[in-house]
Amino acid sequence: MIRRFVLAFGMICAGFAAHAEIEIQEVTSPGGFKAWLVEEPSIPFVALEIRFLGGASLDAPGKRGATNLMVGLLEEGADELDARGFAEARDGIAAQFRYDVGDDTVSVSAKFLTETRDEAVDLLRSSLVSPSFDEAAIERVRAQVLSGIRSDATDPDEIVGDAFYELVFGDHPYGTNQNGTVDSVTALTRADIVDAHRAALAQDRVFVGAAGDISAEELGALLDRLFSDLPETGAPQPADVEVQTEAGVTVVPFDTPQSVAIFGHKGMKRDDPDFFAAYVLNTIFGGGGFEARLMNEVREKRGLTYGVYSYLSPREHAELMLGRVASANDRIAETVQVIRDEWTKMATEGATPEELERAKTYLTGAYPLRFDGNAPIARILVGMQMDDLSPDYITTRNAKIEAVTLEDVKRVAGELMKPEELHFVVVGQPEGLEATVGQ
């Protein structure tokens, strides 16, 4: 089945206004797999973006890091090909495959030429359906993962993230690093990796975006070739988390000349009716680069940091509003206080008309520039599906931004930004900053 949506929007390129059309086709394969497609035959290659919902959060108890290690092995040999043979086969047809894992997804990105599409799809299929998980490859990739874990243990940016998420999420999978620990990764067996593969790569959780030189009928056949031999169902998704924090500071001592901090509290779900107002609000507050209020107050006015930012993080099972900053040990206490003050000010007063206009101009002007090639379009299509958006979102998105009023921003700021819940985790040797929760 094929459903077509023709979406037109304006783009600004090199100073000239250009009118562009993107036709999204909703494709259902003969085997029932669904995908969104933007067909573009002018350049003979295809970009494919595949997401499996679940990701590293599906690690079995006591097997933390199994999904991460498994994904690292997908291009290390499949069927009769070892790692070298797989790489030579891929490079020989000028195909590109990339495999990534996050807390909520396993992502597979592929680009291949029209003339070698069949060979590329067969090779990609083998990596998804029948990776070899050869013992030599397991030990090689395991060593790489362990090296990364040991390196991260001395990186303040990694330490602060692990500490914050452990504090917020506890024993939920979000509360531990997806890479695992030295002990957990060392203990993983080939059987654990095979189990992680079956748990994460299954038919009941796959989302696909495609763009380029391929028809809807051809894409349908491709989907069946790629996925029909995967397990029908994977592991159950983890439970949702109700984020609860309280105002305060957790200090993690670490010998470094500057302290690194993550701060935040509960955020907003992506499908909340007020999400666009929150998105504009965050752009004004900390997500709009040098024009954002945090950058102005913390960096420009006081010189406390090179950079500070905030962002909305609506995950599959929890939602956060977060920020990051780094400052010298003897200035981090002042930095924390300025951020607290601005958090409270935004919560109580909202934004100015000038800030709102700047944010709208930035958000609406930058959006069309994301559609700058087949691969970005494929990523956008799969992201829209996972966020449960309709195909016409591309044309309605900027109108939703423009519809946000000053009153909306103030109301949502008062509901979303909670100074009494704003918690900081600081890694370093902060001076004059008392830990109020843990140390």
XYZ file of C-alpha atoms in Angstrom:
439
model
C 0.000 0.000 0.000
C 1.270 3.486 -0.865
C -0.050 6.802 0.465
C 1.343 10.025 -0.940
C 1.646 13.455 0.660
C 3.048 16.358 -1.342
C 4.545 18.946 0.967
C 5.634 22.360 -0.273
C 7.642 24.863 1.708
C 9.914 27.810 1.130
C 13.669 27.554 1.440
C 16.249 30.324 1.593
C 19.465 29.458 -0.191
C 22.374 31.788 -1.046
C 20.142 34.819 -0.532
C 17.411 33.697 -2.922
C 13.996 32.370 -1.999
C 13.356 28.982 -3.566
C 10.217 26.869 -3.530
C 10.761 23.208 -2.826
C 8.454 20.230 -2.722
C 8.943 17.031 -0.789
C 6.573 14.195 -1.575
C 6.385 11.758 1.295
C 5.045 8.353 0.385
C 3.843 6.033 3.119
C 4.833 2.576 1.950
C 3.646 -0.773 3.255
C 5.539 -3.792 1.939
C 3.823 -7.048 0.885
C 5.045 -8.495 4.191
C 3.534 -5.632 6.213
C 6.632 -3.546 6.981
C 6.094 0.207 6.884
C 8.376 3.013 5.732
C 8.282 6.629 4.618
C 9.899 7.479 1.314
C 10.973 10.612 -0.515
C 11.689 9.508 -4.063
C 14.427 11.474 -5.846
C 15.743 9.809 -9.016
C 17.989 12.654 -10.179
C 21.042 11.276 -8.350
C 21.538 7.490 -8.567
C 21.875 6.569 -4.903
C 19.640 5.742 -1.936
C 19.872 6.672 1.731
C 18.197 4.373 4.223
C 17.679 5.081 7.927
C 16.540 2.201 10.145
C 15.681 2.433 13.837
C 14.865 -0.410 16.212
C 13.060 0.866 19.307
C 14.557 -0.248 22.602
C 18.303 0.090 22.249
C 20.630 -0.355 25.206
C 17.703 -0.153 27.633
C 16.933 -3.745 26.661
C 20.108 -5.113 28.267
C 19.269 -8.129 30.419
C 19.862 -7.803 34.189
C 23.548 -8.189 34.953
C 24.459 -7.883 31.256
C 24.972 -4.119 30.969
C 26.841 -3.271 27.787
C 25.645 -6.330 25.847
C 23.607 -4.364 23.296
C 26.410 -1.868 22.800
C 28.937 -4.661 22.214
C 26.520 -6.483 19.895
C 25.977 -3.408 17.738
C 29.728 -2.898 17.501
C 29.990 -6.394 16.016
C 27.360 -6.069 13.281
C 29.939 -5.062 10.674
C 32.579 -7.486 11.932
C 31.486 -10.391 9.782
C 28.255 -12.027 8.637
C 27.329 -15.332 7.009
C 30.494 -16.638 5.345
C 32.337 -13.281 5.487
C 34.771 -12.409 8.230
C 35.392 -8.771 9.240
C 37.894 -8.161 6.427
C 35.694 -9.875 3.869
C 32.668 -7.854 4.938
C 34.593 -4.563 4.705
C 35.989 -5.465 1.282
C 32.539 -6.447 -0.008
C 31.039 -3.173 1.263
C 33.824 -0.993 -0.076
C 33.856 -2.849 -3.373
C 30.345 -1.610 -4.151
C 30.923 1.860 -2.654
C 28.281 1.288 0.029
C 28.346 2.930 3.444
C 26.848 1.359 6.575
C 26.821 2.819 10.059
C 25.551 1.104 13.206
C 24.859 3.019 16.439
C 23.152 2.372 19.745
C 21.497 4.712 22.223
C 19.415 4.242 25.330
C 16.235 3.966 23.263
C 17.281 2.841 19.777
C 19.592 0.806 17.626
C 20.217 2.898 14.503
C 21.413 1.681 11.129
C 22.294 4.164 8.383
C 23.011 2.970 4.851
C 23.899 4.665 1.589
C 24.374 2.784 -1.670
C 24.384 3.296 -5.430
C 21.387 2.397 -7.570
C 23.460 0.109 -9.775
C 24.654 -1.977 -6.815
C 21.489 -1.765 -4.728
C 20.827 -5.507 -4.732
C 24.323 -6.366 -3.569
C 24.218 -3.655 -0.900
C 20.861 -4.795 0.442
C 22.011 -8.411 0.598
C 25.129 -7.384 2.509
C 23.175 -5.134 4.872
C 20.640 -7.910 5.437
C 23.362 -10.367 6.367
C 24.735 -7.980 8.988
C 21.275 -7.552 10.557
C 19.963 -11.107 10.280
C 23.030 -13.348 10.506
C 26.055 -11.611 12.012
C 28.719 -14.185 12.764
C 29.791 -12.906 16.206
C 33.133 -14.591 15.670
C 35.114 -15.063 18.876
C 38.154 -13.209 17.513
C 35.952 -10.254 16.539
C 34.243 -10.320 19.927
C 37.564 -10.045 21.732
C 38.777 -7.278 19.422
C 35.664 -5.147 19.845
C 35.457 -5.964 23.563
C 38.983 -4.582 23.966
C 37.944 -1.376 22.176
C 34.900 -0.983 24.422
C 36.932 -1.606 27.576
C 39.505 0.954 26.471
C 36.701 3.484 26.013
C 35.229 2.715 29.443
C 38.601 3.211 31.122
C 39.140 6.455 29.241
C 35.672 7.722 30.185
C 36.475 7.079 33.863
C 38.993 9.955 33.674
C 36.814 12.318 31.608
C 34.831 14.857 33.695
C 32.246 15.225 30.924
C 31.498 11.500 31.081
C 31.692 11.299 34.860
C 29.149 14.098 35.333
C 26.679 12.478 32.957
C 26.933 9.095 34.649
C 26.536 10.693 38.080
C 23.517 12.782 37.093
C 21.645 9.923 35.438
C 22.395 7.540 38.293
C 20.982 10.124 40.702
C 17.829 10.699 38.642
C 17.102 7.209 37.344
C 18.514 4.875 39.981
C 18.208 1.218 38.971
C 16.345 1.918 35.722
C 18.482 1.198 32.623
C 18.755 4.957 32.074
C 20.654 5.154 35.361
C 23.755 3.334 34.107
C 26.052 3.902 31.146
C 25.014 1.984 28.037
C 28.641 0.915 27.492
C 28.576 -1.084 30.723
C 31.381 -1.388 33.247
C 34.764 -3.071 32.987
C 33.411 -5.991 35.009
C 30.117 -6.359 33.143
C 31.676 -6.164 29.672
C 34.523 -8.505 30.600
C 31.992 -11.099 31.749
C 29.850 -11.025 28.574
C 29.824 -14.252 26.585
C 28.993 -14.937 22.952
C 25.651 -16.322 24.143
C 24.911 -12.984 25.843
C 25.618 -11.160 22.580
C 23.368 -13.511 20.615
C 20.613 -12.923 23.181
C 21.066 -9.140 22.911
C 20.748 -9.386 19.132
C 17.476 -11.290 19.380
C 16.172 -8.853 21.988
C 16.960 -5.639 20.100
C 16.626 -6.384 16.366
C 13.062 -7.564 15.816
C 10.221 -6.938 13.404
C 7.831 -5.470 15.977
C 9.944 -2.346 16.633
C 11.424 -1.254 13.320
C 11.007 2.213 11.756
C 12.342 3.121 8.305
C 12.966 6.315 6.356
C 14.266 6.235 2.783
C 15.235 8.903 0.273
C 16.709 8.746 -3.185
C 16.552 6.763 -6.397
C 14.068 4.053 -5.477
C 10.358 3.607 -6.129
C 7.755 2.720 -3.533
C 7.353 -0.757 -5.029
C 11.110 -1.331 -4.969
C 11.318 -0.103 -1.383
C 8.555 -2.500 -0.348
C 10.463 -5.446 -1.751
C 13.646 -4.191 -0.098
C 11.944 -4.039 3.314
C 10.813 -7.648 3.058
C 14.325 -8.762 2.091
C 15.882 -6.919 5.015
C 13.516 -7.805 7.831
C 11.478 -10.941 7.077
C 13.993 -13.266 8.715
C 14.363 -11.245 11.918
C 12.519 -12.422 15.054
C 8.899 -11.293 15.053
C 9.112 -9.882 18.578
C 11.950 -8.627 20.735
C 12.431 -8.062 24.438
C 9.795 -6.079 26.372
C 10.424 -2.357 26.702
C 11.452 -1.097 30.152
C 9.017 0.734 32.408
C 8.479 4.483 32.324
C 10.174 6.631 34.981
C 8.605 9.484 36.932
C 11.484 11.952 37.361
C 11.694 13.443 40.858
C 14.453 15.816 41.936
C 14.921 18.488 44.561
C 16.876 21.710 44.495
C 20.455 21.225 45.533
C 23.973 20.306 44.527
C 25.743 16.956 44.339
C 29.533 17.247 44.161
C 31.696 14.498 42.706
C 35.306 15.314 43.669
C 37.752 15.084 40.774
C 41.174 16.632 40.290
C 40.661 19.018 37.381
C 41.233 22.794 36.958
C 37.611 23.455 36.055
C 34.343 22.007 37.239
C 31.767 20.527 34.897
C 28.076 20.600 35.767
C 24.806 19.140 34.526
C 21.653 20.737 35.877
C 17.958 20.140 35.399
C 14.775 18.388 36.427
C 11.662 16.814 34.925
C 10.845 17.944 31.391
C 7.953 17.587 28.959
C 6.726 14.754 26.748
C 7.137 15.217 23.000
C 3.384 14.780 22.430
C 2.373 17.380 25.046
C 0.170 20.091 23.485
C 2.519 22.691 24.957
C 5.690 21.181 23.502
C 6.135 23.873 20.842
C 5.821 26.606 23.445
C 8.391 24.765 25.572
C 10.654 24.416 22.527
C 10.520 28.141 21.867
C 10.993 28.822 25.590
C 14.139 26.687 25.713
C 15.533 28.392 22.606
C 15.151 31.726 24.362
C 16.577 30.465 27.633
C 19.534 28.293 26.675
C 19.103 26.596 23.315
C 19.604 29.487 20.934
C 23.387 29.792 20.898
C 24.903 33.208 21.576
C 21.457 34.834 21.520
C 20.211 32.716 24.433
C 19.712 34.251 27.839
C 22.087 31.875 29.638
C 24.913 32.652 27.243
C 24.306 36.351 27.684
C 24.168 36.267 31.476
C 26.802 33.641 32.227
C 29.340 34.203 29.461
C 28.896 37.622 27.884
C 28.148 39.676 30.999
C 30.281 37.826 33.543
C 32.840 35.768 31.631
C 32.197 32.719 33.792
C 32.328 30.137 30.991
C 33.077 29.551 27.331
C 29.714 27.922 26.865
C 26.447 27.093 28.607
C 23.274 25.656 27.146
C 19.969 24.004 27.978
C 17.853 21.495 26.106
C 14.680 19.453 26.265
C 15.262 15.710 26.437
C 12.017 13.787 25.882
C 13.142 10.168 26.040
C 11.021 7.117 25.398
C 10.455 6.398 29.097
C 11.187 9.711 30.819
C 11.520 13.388 30.022
C 14.019 15.940 31.269
C 14.910 19.593 30.893
C 18.683 19.806 31.215
C 21.657 22.086 30.849
C 25.452 21.891 30.874
C 28.190 24.301 31.835
C 31.888 24.265 32.711
C 33.656 26.914 34.760
C 36.871 27.379 36.730
C 36.798 25.798 40.179
C 36.892 29.215 41.836
C 34.011 30.529 39.694
C 31.618 27.591 39.478
C 29.738 28.666 42.626
C 28.922 32.017 41.037
C 28.002 30.244 37.789
C 25.543 27.972 39.601
C 23.956 30.952 41.354
C 23.502 32.896 38.104
C 21.850 29.896 36.456
C 19.539 29.458 39.458
C 18.601 33.126 39.332
C 17.871 33.026 35.619
C 15.886 29.802 35.993
C 13.706 31.493 38.612
C 13.401 34.687 36.586
C 12.247 32.826 33.480
C 9.790 30.768 35.541
C 8.203 33.845 37.065
C 8.518 36.506 34.359
C 8.702 34.664 31.052
C 10.380 36.202 27.996
C 10.469 39.602 26.335
C 8.850 40.349 22.953
C 12.317 40.800 21.439
C 13.495 37.403 22.712
C 10.379 35.723 21.337
C 10.815 37.276 17.904
C 14.497 36.310 17.720
C 13.712 32.734 18.695
C 10.967 32.399 16.094
C 13.186 33.836 13.359
C 15.985 31.447 14.296
C 13.794 28.341 14.523
C 11.748 28.919 11.366
C 14.690 30.076 9.258
C 16.964 27.186 10.169
C 14.402 24.403 9.673
C 14.418 24.111 5.840
C 18.196 23.872 5.863
C 17.923 20.451 7.482
C 16.612 18.999 4.214
C 19.960 19.239 2.456
C 20.383 15.719 1.098
C 19.007 12.209 0.959
C 20.622 11.043 4.196
C 19.333 13.963 6.326
C 15.869 13.553 4.801
C 15.843 9.831 5.607
C 16.809 10.614 9.219
C 14.060 13.223 9.482
C 11.468 10.809 8.113
C 12.287 8.072 10.598
C 12.416 10.565 13.455
C 8.976 11.877 12.567
C 7.562 8.364 12.633
C 9.081 7.594 16.023
C 7.646 10.833 17.402
C 4.228 9.820 16.024
C 4.033 12.891 13.770
C 1.991 13.047 10.596
C 3.611 13.504 7.157
C 2.285 17.068 6.922
C 4.400 18.057 9.952
C 7.046 19.459 7.600
C 4.639 22.123 6.361
C 2.844 22.769 9.651
C 5.889 22.872 11.909
C 6.894 26.498 11.284
C 3.295 27.648 11.631
C 3.181 26.001 15.053
C 6.319 27.922 16.010
C 4.858 31.198 14.772
C 1.640 30.565 16.710
C 3.437 30.582 20.072
C 2.597 33.768 21.952
C 4.357 35.651 24.711
C 1.570 34.532 27.043
C 2.171 30.896 26.032
C 5.857 31.177 26.854
C 5.178 32.720 30.256
C 2.506 30.166 31.142
C 4.627 27.191 30.089
C 7.711 28.621 31.807
C 5.747 28.767 35.049
C 4.597 25.172 34.628
C 7.797 23.616 33.272
C 10.641 25.412 35.042
C 10.714 24.479 38.719
C 13.456 26.215 40.759
C 12.504 24.072 43.739
C 13.440 20.970 41.706
C 16.543 22.315 39.930
C 19.434 20.028 40.799
C 23.109 20.400 39.890
C 25.679 17.631 39.689
C 29.175 19.109 39.680
C 32.394 17.221 38.937
C 35.651 18.909 39.945
C 37.111 20.750 42.901
C 34.542 23.545 43.257
C 35.363 26.339 45.686
C 32.611 27.910 47.742
C 30.010 25.440 46.494
C 28.573 23.340 49.254
C 27.173 19.936 48.371
C 23.632 19.811 49.708
C 22.847 16.295 48.491
C 25.571 13.651 48.517
C 29.286 14.017 47.962
